[in-house]
Amino acid sequence: MLNRLVSRNRWAAITLLATLVGVLSLARYKERNSPLPRMSPISAVVSVQGDVARPGVYLIQTPAPQIEEAILAAGGIKGGGRPDAMKPIESRRIRSGQQIRVVVQPSGGIHILVEEMDAASRLAIGQKLDVNSATEEELALVPSMRENMAKAIVYNRRERPWKDIAELEEIPGVGPRTVEKWHEYLEIRGADNHVHGLPGYQSPVSEMRNSRIESSVDNL
């Protein structure tokens, strides 16, 4: 079961990476062959899902990308919904590796949830996984990571969290070369590096929760 899941996720990661590389190559080609001013550097790769016109992964090319820009890149909220009360929410900043999920309630209320993209997508855009929070399935996406190694990483951290990637050499079958490769895909994330939840907004609609949600903004 784990192997089938990993296989599907790896194909998803490969597809996403190929798409991103293609878009970046095209953008650079146009930049080199166009008399127009240079484009601003890409500052965020985000996923926009839910009740938007064009769900997908988008490159946001602004110095300080905001939720609003990501939603507009996806064609806006279905039905053109954009109540004034959402403006302070949309202005909140986002970063690479986040997913914005828009949910339009039958009552007309709109929920905007900010969560992490799945592990395969984050690896595909060059982000690292935290060895102290990634699941076995997520760790199994890392090159040279066998299923028994992923299990050992999760099992051993129950007694004490990993403090350095080099400590992974304690796992049977893991040597210095393997750990050196893993430095490209794994990290030890300190408390200050965790994503903090955005302030919530009071809503008559019950709050939507998801175990993967890093930030949530409810309105309305």
PDB file of N, CA and C in Angstrom, residues 102-191:
ATOM      1  N   VAL A 102     -10.053  27.753  -1.442  1.00  0.00           N
ATOM      2  CA  VAL A 102     -11.218  28.630  -1.350  1.00  0.00           C
ATOM      3  C   VAL A 102     -12.474  27.769  -1.306  1.00  0.00           C
ATOM      4  N   VAL A 103     -13.298  27.989  -0.309  1.00  0.00           N
ATOM      5  CA  VAL A 103     -14.546  27.233  -0.157  1.00  0.00           C
ATOM      6  C   VAL A 103     -15.702  28.219  -0.084  1.00  0.00           C
ATOM      7  N   VAL A 104     -16.605  28.135  -1.058  1.00  0.00           N
ATOM      8  CA  VAL A 104     -17.796  28.981  -1.064  1.00  0.00           C
ATOM      9  C   VAL A 104     -18.944  28.185  -0.455  1.00  0.00           C
ATOM     10  N   GLN A 105     -19.486  28.677   0.648  1.00  0.00           N
ATOM     11  CA  GLN A 105     -20.577  28.001   1.341  1.00  0.00           C
ATOM     12  C   GLN A 105     -21.905  28.221   0.614  1.00  0.00           C
ATOM     13  N   PRO A 106     -22.856  27.284   0.745  1.00  0.00           N
ATOM     14  CA  PRO A 106     -24.178  27.467   0.134  1.00  0.00           C
ATOM     15  C   PRO A 106     -24.839  28.773   0.559  1.00  0.00           C
ATOM     16  N   SER A 107     -24.515  29.238   1.764  1.00  0.00           N
ATOM     17  CA  SER A 107     -25.097  30.485   2.264  1.00  0.00           C
ATOM     18  C   SER A 107     -24.465  31.716   1.621  1.00  0.00           C
ATOM     19  N   GLY A 108     -23.365  31.502   0.873  1.00  0.00           N
ATOM     20  CA  GLY A 108     -22.671  32.632   0.269  1.00  0.00           C
ATOM     21  C   GLY A 108     -21.409  33.020   1.005  1.00  0.00           C
ATOM     22  N   GLY A 109     -21.238  32.501   2.215  1.00  0.00           N
ATOM     23  CA  GLY A 109     -20.017  32.786   2.963  1.00  0.00           C
ATOM     24  C   GLY A 109     -18.810  32.157   2.283  1.00  0.00           C
ATOM     25  N   ILE A 110     -17.654  32.752   2.474  1.00  0.00           N
ATOM     26  CA  ILE A 110     -16.431  32.275   1.828  1.00  0.00           C
ATOM     27  C   ILE A 110     -15.375  31.970   2.885  1.00  0.00           C
ATOM     28  N   HIS A 111     -14.792  30.799   2.800  1.00  0.00           N
ATOM     29  CA  HIS A 111     -13.682  30.418   3.671  1.00  0.00           C
ATOM     30  C   HIS A 111     -12.412  30.378   2.829  1.00  0.00           C
ATOM     31  N   ILE A 112     -11.338  30.941   3.359  1.00  0.00           N
ATOM     32  CA  ILE A 112     -10.031  30.840   2.721  1.00  0.00           C
ATOM     33  C   ILE A 112      -9.112  30.119   3.696  1.00  0.00           C
ATOM     34  N   LEU A 113      -8.636  28.953   3.294  1.00  0.00           N
ATOM     35  CA  LEU A 113      -7.754  28.155   4.134  1.00  0.00           C
ATOM     36  C   LEU A 113      -6.354  28.159   3.536  1.00  0.00           C
ATOM     37  N   VAL A 114      -5.365  28.421   4.356  1.00  0.00           N
ATOM     38  CA  VAL A 114      -3.971  28.390   3.917  1.00  0.00           C
ATOM     39  C   VAL A 114      -3.309  27.191   4.576  1.00  0.00           C
ATOM     40  N   GLU A 115      -2.842  26.256   3.764  1.00  0.00           N
ATOM     41  CA  GLU A 115      -2.253  25.033   4.275  1.00  0.00           C
ATOM     42  C   GLU A 115      -0.991  24.710   3.486  1.00  0.00           C
ATOM     43  N   GLU A 116      -0.289  23.669   3.880  1.00  0.00           N
ATOM     44  CA  GLU A 116       0.907  23.248   3.165  1.00  0.00           C
ATOM     45  C   GLU A 116       0.531  22.439   1.932  1.00  0.00           C
ATOM     46  N   MET A 117       1.274  22.621   0.841  1.00  0.00           N
ATOM     47  CA  MET A 117       1.143  21.731  -0.301  1.00  0.00           C
ATOM     48  C   MET A 117       1.583  20.335   0.135  1.00  0.00           C
ATOM     49  N   ASP A 118       1.164  19.306  -0.608  1.00  0.00           N
ATOM     50  CA  ASP A 118       1.574  17.958  -0.236  1.00  0.00           C
ATOM     51  C   ASP A 118       3.084  17.809  -0.394  1.00  0.00           C
ATOM     52  N   ALA A 119       3.643  16.819   0.258  1.00  0.00           N
ATOM     53  CA  ALA A 119       5.094  16.645   0.311  1.00  0.00           C
ATOM     54  C   ALA A 119       5.714  16.472  -1.069  1.00  0.00           C
ATOM     55  N   ALA A 120       5.053  15.715  -1.942  1.00  0.00           N
ATOM     56  CA  ALA A 120       5.600  15.497  -3.283  1.00  0.00           C
ATOM     57  C   ALA A 120       5.749  16.816  -4.030  1.00  0.00           C
ATOM     58  N   SER A 121       4.755  17.684  -3.901  1.00  0.00           N
ATOM     59  CA  SER A 121       4.810  18.981  -4.583  1.00  0.00           C
ATOM     60  C   SER A 121       5.887  19.870  -3.990  1.00  0.00           C
ATOM     61  N   ARG A 122       6.015  19.848  -2.650  1.00  0.00           N
ATOM     62  CA  ARG A 122       7.039  20.684  -2.014  1.00  0.00           C
ATOM     63  C   ARG A 122       8.443  20.230  -2.407  1.00  0.00           C
ATOM     64  N   LEU A 123       8.656  18.922  -2.476  1.00  0.00           N
ATOM     65  CA  LEU A 123       9.952  18.420  -2.917  1.00  0.00           C
ATOM     66  C   LEU A 123      10.217  18.813  -4.364  1.00  0.00           C
ATOM     67  N   ALA A 124       9.176  18.786  -5.187  1.00  0.00           N
ATOM     68  CA  ALA A 124       9.333  19.108  -6.601  1.00  0.00           C
ATOM     69  C   ALA A 124       9.739  20.551  -6.836  1.00  0.00           C
ATOM     70  N   ILE A 125       9.366  21.453  -5.932  1.00  0.00           N
ATOM     71  CA  ILE A 125       9.742  22.857  -6.103  1.00  0.00           C
ATOM     72  C   ILE A 125      10.992  23.204  -5.294  1.00  0.00           C
ATOM     73  N   GLY A 126      11.666  22.168  -4.780  1.00  0.00           N
ATOM     74  CA  GLY A 126      12.943  22.389  -4.117  1.00  0.00           C
ATOM     75  C   GLY A 126      12.882  22.634  -2.628  1.00  0.00           C
ATOM     76  N   GLN A 127      11.726  22.411  -2.007  1.00  0.00           N
ATOM     77  CA  GLN A 127      11.637  22.589  -0.562  1.00  0.00           C
ATOM     78  C   GLN A 127      12.020  21.298   0.162  1.00  0.00           C
ATOM     79  N   LYS A 128      12.402  21.436   1.419  1.00  0.00           N
ATOM     80  CA  LYS A 128      12.837  20.293   2.215  1.00  0.00           C
ATOM     81  C   LYS A 128      11.749  19.857   3.194  1.00  0.00           C
ATOM     82  N   LEU A 129      11.814  18.593   3.590  1.00  0.00           N
ATOM     83  CA  LEU A 129      10.881  18.047   4.570  1.00  0.00           C
ATOM     84  C   LEU A 129      11.534  18.053   5.944  1.00  0.00           C
ATOM     85  N   ASP A 130      10.749  18.337   6.956  1.00  0.00           N
ATOM     86  CA  ASP A 130      11.232  18.318   8.337  1.00  0.00           C
ATOM     87  C   ASP A 130      11.208  16.880   8.847  1.00  0.00           C
ATOM     88  N   VAL A 131      12.370  16.347   9.214  1.00  0.00           N
ATOM     89  CA  VAL A 131      12.433  14.947   9.649  1.00  0.00           C
ATOM     90  C   VAL A 131      11.688  14.711  10.957  1.00  0.00           C
ATOM     91  N   ASN A 132      11.365  15.758  11.687  1.00  0.00           N
ATOM     92  CA  ASN A 132      10.654  15.593  12.958  1.00  0.00           C
ATOM     93  C   ASN A 132       9.140  15.715  12.827  1.00  0.00           C
ATOM     94  N   SER A 133       8.651  15.964  11.613  1.00  0.00           N
ATOM     95  CA  SER A 133       7.198  16.054  11.445  1.00  0.00           C
ATOM     96  C   SER A 133       6.687  15.301  10.217  1.00  0.00           C
ATOM     97  N   ALA A 134       7.550  14.994   9.263  1.00  0.00           N
ATOM     98  CA  ALA A 134       7.123  14.286   8.054  1.00  0.00           C
ATOM     99  C   ALA A 134       6.662  12.869   8.390  1.00  0.00           C
ATOM    100  N   THR A 135       5.658  12.400   7.685  1.00  0.00           N
ATOM    101  CA  THR A 135       5.144  11.045   7.886  1.00  0.00           C
ATOM    102  C   THR A 135       6.024  10.031   7.154  1.00  0.00           C
ATOM    103  N   GLU A 136       5.787   8.748   7.422  1.00  0.00           N
ATOM    104  CA  GLU A 136       6.531   7.698   6.718  1.00  0.00           C
ATOM    105  C   GLU A 136       6.329   7.812   5.213  1.00  0.00           C
ATOM    106  N   GLU A 137       5.072   8.045   4.804  1.00  0.00           N
ATOM    107  CA  GLU A 137       4.765   8.145   3.384  1.00  0.00           C
ATOM    108  C   GLU A 137       5.492   9.319   2.741  1.00  0.00           C
ATOM    109  N   GLU A 138       5.570  10.438   3.465  1.00  0.00           N
ATOM    110  CA  GLU A 138       6.257  11.614   2.926  1.00  0.00           C
ATOM    111  C   GLU A 138       7.759  11.375   2.837  1.00  0.00           C
ATOM    112  N   LEU A 139       8.338  10.790   3.878  1.00  0.00           N
ATOM    113  CA  LEU A 139       9.775  10.515   3.873  1.00  0.00           C
ATOM    114  C   LEU A 139      10.145   9.531   2.769  1.00  0.00           C
ATOM    115  N   ALA A 140       9.249   8.610   2.455  1.00  0.00           N
ATOM    116  CA  ALA A 140       9.521   7.616   1.418  1.00  0.00           C
ATOM    117  C   ALA A 140       9.637   8.233   0.031  1.00  0.00           C
ATOM    118  N   LEU A 141       9.239   9.498  -0.127  1.00  0.00           N
ATOM    119  CA  LEU A 141       9.372  10.194  -1.405  1.00  0.00           C
ATOM    120  C   LEU A 141      10.802  10.656  -1.658  1.00  0.00           C
ATOM    121  N   VAL A 142      11.610  10.705  -0.613  1.00  0.00           N
ATOM    122  CA  VAL A 142      12.983  11.202  -0.722  1.00  0.00           C
ATOM    123  C   VAL A 142      13.851  10.166  -1.434  1.00  0.00           C
ATOM    124  N   PRO A 143      14.655  10.581  -2.418  1.00  0.00           N
ATOM    125  CA  PRO A 143      15.536   9.634  -3.112  1.00  0.00           C
ATOM    126  C   PRO A 143      16.440   8.879  -2.136  1.00  0.00           C
ATOM    127  N   SER A 144      16.648   7.605  -2.405  1.00  0.00           N
ATOM    128  CA  SER A 144      17.486   6.701  -1.593  1.00  0.00           C
ATOM    129  C   SER A 144      16.865   6.378  -0.236  1.00  0.00           C
ATOM    130  N   MET A 145      15.624   6.786  -0.029  1.00  0.00           N
ATOM    131  CA  MET A 145      14.942   6.501   1.237  1.00  0.00           C
ATOM    132  C   MET A 145      14.129   5.210   1.095  1.00  0.00           C
ATOM    133  N   ARG A 146      14.553   4.165   1.783  1.00  0.00           N
ATOM    134  CA  ARG A 146      13.807   2.913   1.768  1.00  0.00           C
ATOM    135  C   ARG A 146      12.701   2.966   2.816  1.00  0.00           C
ATOM    136  N   GLU A 147      11.735   2.076   2.639  1.00  0.00           N
ATOM    137  CA  GLU A 147      10.587   2.067   3.547  1.00  0.00           C
ATOM    138  C   GLU A 147      11.012   1.828   4.988  1.00  0.00           C
ATOM    139  N   ASN A 148      11.970   0.908   5.194  1.00  0.00           N
ATOM    140  CA  ASN A 148      12.406   0.617   6.564  1.00  0.00           C
ATOM    141  C   ASN A 148      13.136   1.812   7.182  1.00  0.00           C
ATOM    142  N   MET A 149      13.808   2.609   6.354  1.00  0.00           N
ATOM    143  CA  MET A 149      14.499   3.801   6.856  1.00  0.00           C
ATOM    144  C   MET A 149      13.491   4.858   7.293  1.00  0.00           C
ATOM    145  N   ALA A 150      12.448   5.050   6.477  1.00  0.00           N
ATOM    146  CA  ALA A 150      11.406   6.020   6.828  1.00  0.00           C
ATOM    147  C   ALA A 150      10.730   5.625   8.136  1.00  0.00           C
ATOM    148  N   LYS A 151      10.475   4.322   8.285  1.00  0.00           N
ATOM    149  CA  LYS A 151       9.852   3.840   9.528  1.00  0.00           C
ATOM    150  C   LYS A 151      10.757   4.113  10.723  1.00  0.00           C
ATOM    151  N   ALA A 152      12.067   3.878  10.548  1.00  0.00           N
ATOM    152  CA  ALA A 152      13.016   4.073  11.645  1.00  0.00           C
ATOM    153  C   ALA A 152      13.114   5.543  12.043  1.00  0.00           C
ATOM    154  N   ILE A 153      13.071   6.433  11.065  1.00  0.00           N
ATOM    155  CA  ILE A 153      13.134   7.869  11.366  1.00  0.00           C
ATOM    156  C   ILE A 153      11.953   8.274  12.236  1.00  0.00           C
ATOM    157  N   VAL A 154      10.768   7.820  11.851  1.00  0.00           N
ATOM    158  CA  VAL A 154       9.559   8.169  12.605  1.00  0.00           C
ATOM    159  C   VAL A 154       9.568   7.503  13.979  1.00  0.00           C
ATOM    160  N   TYR A 155       9.977   6.237  14.032  1.00  0.00           N
ATOM    161  CA  TYR A 155       9.975   5.502  15.302  1.00  0.00           C
ATOM    162  C   TYR A 155      10.965   6.112  16.297  1.00  0.00           C
ATOM    163  N   ASN A 156      12.176   6.396  15.842  1.00  0.00           N
ATOM    164  CA  ASN A 156      13.220   6.896  16.746  1.00  0.00           C
ATOM    165  C   ASN A 156      12.917   8.282  17.299  1.00  0.00           C
ATOM    166  N   ARG A 157      12.232   9.096  16.540  1.00  0.00           N
ATOM    167  CA  ARG A 157      11.966  10.459  17.021  1.00  0.00           C
ATOM    168  C   ARG A 157      10.890  10.484  18.105  1.00  0.00           C
ATOM    169  N   ARG A 158      10.226   9.364  18.341  1.00  0.00           N
ATOM    170  CA  ARG A 158       9.237   9.314  19.418  1.00  0.00           C
ATOM    171  C   ARG A 158       9.917   9.441  20.776  1.00  0.00           C
ATOM    172  N   GLU A 159      11.141   8.927  20.877  1.00  0.00           N
ATOM    173  CA  GLU A 159      11.891   9.023  22.131  1.00  0.00           C
ATOM    174  C   GLU A 159      12.567  10.380  22.268  1.00  0.00           C
ATOM    175  N   ARG A 160      13.121  10.869  21.178  1.00  0.00           N
ATOM    176  CA  ARG A 160      13.741  12.204  21.187  1.00  0.00           C
ATOM    177  C   ARG A 160      13.762  12.723  19.756  1.00  0.00           C
ATOM    178  N   PRO A 161      13.542  14.004  19.558  1.00  0.00           N
ATOM    179  CA  PRO A 161      13.554  14.545  18.197  1.00  0.00           C
ATOM    180  C   PRO A 161      14.963  14.542  17.613  1.00  0.00           C
ATOM    181  N   TRP A 162      15.042  14.432  16.310  1.00  0.00           N
ATOM    182  CA  TRP A 162      16.331  14.522  15.635  1.00  0.00           C
ATOM    183  C   TRP A 162      16.845  15.958  15.736  1.00  0.00           C
ATOM    184  N   LYS A 163      18.127  16.113  16.042  1.00  0.00           N
ATOM    185  CA  LYS A 163      18.712  17.447  16.196  1.00  0.00           C
ATOM    186  C   LYS A 163      19.632  17.823  15.042  1.00  0.00           C
ATOM    187  N   ASP A 164      20.049  16.821  14.266  1.00  0.00           N
ATOM    188  CA  ASP A 164      20.945  17.080  13.142  1.00  0.00           C
ATOM    189  C   ASP A 164      20.747  15.975  12.107  1.00  0.00           C
ATOM    190  N   ILE A 165      20.795  16.334  10.829  1.00  0.00           N
ATOM    191  CA  ILE A 165      20.614  15.339   9.778  1.00  0.00           C
ATOM    192  C   ILE A 165      21.674  14.243   9.877  1.00  0.00           C
ATOM    193  N   ALA A 166      22.866  14.602  10.340  1.00  0.00           N
ATOM    194  CA  ALA A 166      23.951  13.620  10.464  1.00  0.00           C
ATOM    195  C   ALA A 166      23.586  12.482  11.412  1.00  0.00           C
ATOM    196  N   GLU A 167      22.670  12.736  12.349  1.00  0.00           N
ATOM    197  CA  GLU A 167      22.263  11.692  13.296  1.00  0.00           C
ATOM    198  C   GLU A 167      21.553  10.534  12.608  1.00  0.00           C
ATOM    199  N   LEU A 168      21.077  10.750  11.391  1.00  0.00           N
ATOM    200  CA  LEU A 168      20.368   9.692  10.673  1.00  0.00           C
ATOM    201  C   LEU A 168      21.286   8.519  10.343  1.00  0.00           C
ATOM    202  N   GLU A 169      22.596   8.720  10.477  1.00  0.00           N
ATOM    203  CA  GLU A 169      23.533   7.613  10.268  1.00  0.00           C
ATOM    204  C   GLU A 169      23.351   6.528  11.325  1.00  0.00           C
ATOM    205  N   GLU A 170      22.628   6.843  12.395  1.00  0.00           N
ATOM    206  CA  GLU A 170      22.351   5.838  13.429  1.00  0.00           C
ATOM    207  C   GLU A 170      21.437   4.735  12.901  1.00  0.00           C
ATOM    208  N   ILE A 171      20.708   5.022  11.837  1.00  0.00           N
ATOM    209  CA  ILE A 171      19.757   4.057  11.280  1.00  0.00           C
ATOM    210  C   ILE A 171      20.518   2.995  10.489  1.00  0.00           C
ATOM    211  N   PRO A 172      20.248   1.712  10.712  1.00  0.00           N
ATOM    212  CA  PRO A 172      20.929   0.640   9.979  1.00  0.00           C
ATOM    213  C   PRO A 172      20.788   0.820   8.467  1.00  0.00           C
ATOM    214  N   GLY A 173      21.905   0.731   7.761  1.00  0.00           N
ATOM    215  CA  GLY A 173      21.891   0.857   6.311  1.00  0.00           C
ATOM    216  C   GLY A 173      22.100   2.268   5.800  1.00  0.00           C
ATOM    217  N   VAL A 174      22.148   3.232   6.700  1.00  0.00           N
ATOM    218  CA  VAL A 174      22.334   4.633   6.309  1.00  0.00           C
ATOM    219  C   VAL A 174      23.772   5.044   6.611  1.00  0.00           C
ATOM    220  N   GLY A 175      24.491   5.447   5.565  1.00  0.00           N
ATOM    221  CA  GLY A 175      25.872   5.872   5.733  1.00  0.00           C
ATOM    222  C   GLY A 175      26.059   7.340   5.404  1.00  0.00           C
ATOM    223  N   PRO A 176      27.302   7.831   5.489  1.00  0.00           N
ATOM    224  CA  PRO A 176      27.587   9.246   5.238  1.00  0.00           C
ATOM    225  C   PRO A 176      27.157   9.717   3.851  1.00  0.00           C
ATOM    226  N   ARG A 177      27.348   8.889   2.819  1.00  0.00           N
ATOM    227  CA  ARG A 177      26.977   9.299   1.465  1.00  0.00           C
ATOM    228  C   ARG A 177      25.470   9.496   1.338  1.00  0.00           C
ATOM    229  N   THR A 178      24.731   8.581   1.947  1.00  0.00           N
ATOM    230  CA  THR A 178      23.271   8.706   1.897  1.00  0.00           C
ATOM    231  C   THR A 178      22.819   9.964   2.615  1.00  0.00           C
ATOM    232  N   VAL A 179      23.382  10.210   3.783  1.00  0.00           N
ATOM    233  CA  VAL A 179      23.016  11.407   4.544  1.00  0.00           C
ATOM    234  C   VAL A 179      23.378  12.666   3.761  1.00  0.00           C
ATOM    235  N   GLU A 180      24.507  12.624   3.065  1.00  0.00           N
ATOM    236  CA  GLU A 180      24.909  13.778   2.259  1.00  0.00           C
ATOM    237  C   GLU A 180      23.866  14.075   1.183  1.00  0.00           C
ATOM    238  N   LYS A 181      23.333  13.023   0.549  1.00  0.00           N
ATOM    239  CA  LYS A 181      22.274  13.200  -0.449  1.00  0.00           C
ATOM    240  C   LYS A 181      21.017  13.769   0.196  1.00  0.00           C
ATOM    241  N   TRP A 182      20.712  13.280   1.388  1.00  0.00           N
ATOM    242  CA  TRP A 182      19.471  13.692   2.047  1.00  0.00           C
ATOM    243  C   TRP A 182      19.484  15.152   2.481  1.00  0.00           C
ATOM    244  N   HIS A 183      20.670  15.737   2.617  1.00  0.00           N
ATOM    245  CA  HIS A 183      20.739  17.150   2.995  1.00  0.00           C
ATOM    246  C   HIS A 183      19.981  18.025   1.994  1.00  0.00           C
ATOM    247  N   GLU A 184      19.861  17.543   0.766  1.00  0.00           N
ATOM    248  CA  GLU A 184      19.161  18.305  -0.271  1.00  0.00           C
ATOM    249  C   GLU A 184      17.646  18.249  -0.095  1.00  0.00           C
ATOM    250  N   TYR A 185      17.165  17.253   0.640  1.00  0.00           N
ATOM    251  CA  TYR A 185      15.725  17.028   0.746  1.00  0.00           C
ATOM    252  C   TYR A 185      15.175  17.119   2.170  1.00  0.00           C
ATOM    253  N   LEU A 186      16.048  17.039   3.167  1.00  0.00           N
ATOM    254  CA  LEU A 186      15.593  17.008   4.559  1.00  0.00           C
ATOM    255  C   LEU A 186      16.203  18.147   5.363  1.00  0.00           C
ATOM    256  N   GLU A 187      15.510  18.535   6.418  1.00  0.00           N
ATOM    257  CA  GLU A 187      16.014  19.572   7.310  1.00  0.00           C
ATOM    258  C   GLU A 187      15.486  19.334   8.719  1.00  0.00           C
ATOM    259  N   ILE A 188      16.108  20.003   9.672  1.00  0.00           N
ATOM    260  CA  ILE A 188      15.612  20.032  11.042  1.00  0.00           C
ATOM    261  C   ILE A 188      15.001  21.408  11.225  1.00  0.00           C
ATOM    262  N   ARG A 189      13.710  21.449  11.350  1.00  0.00           N
ATOM    263  CA  ARG A 189      13.023  22.738  11.436  1.00  0.00           C
ATOM    264  C   ARG A 189      12.864  23.134  12.895  1.00  0.00           C
ATOM    265  N   GLY A 190      13.417  24.284  13.248  1.00  0.00           N
ATOM    266  CA  GLY A 190      13.288  24.779  14.610  1.00  0.00           C
ATOM    267  C   GLY A 190      11.924  25.358  14.863  1.00  0.00           C
ATOM    268  N   ALA A 191      11.641  25.633  16.127  1.00  0.00           N
ATOM    269  CA  ALA A 191      10.330  26.167  16.509  1.00  0.00           C
ATOM    270  C   ALA A 191      10.033  27.474  15.803  1.00  0.00           C
TER     271      ALA A 191
END
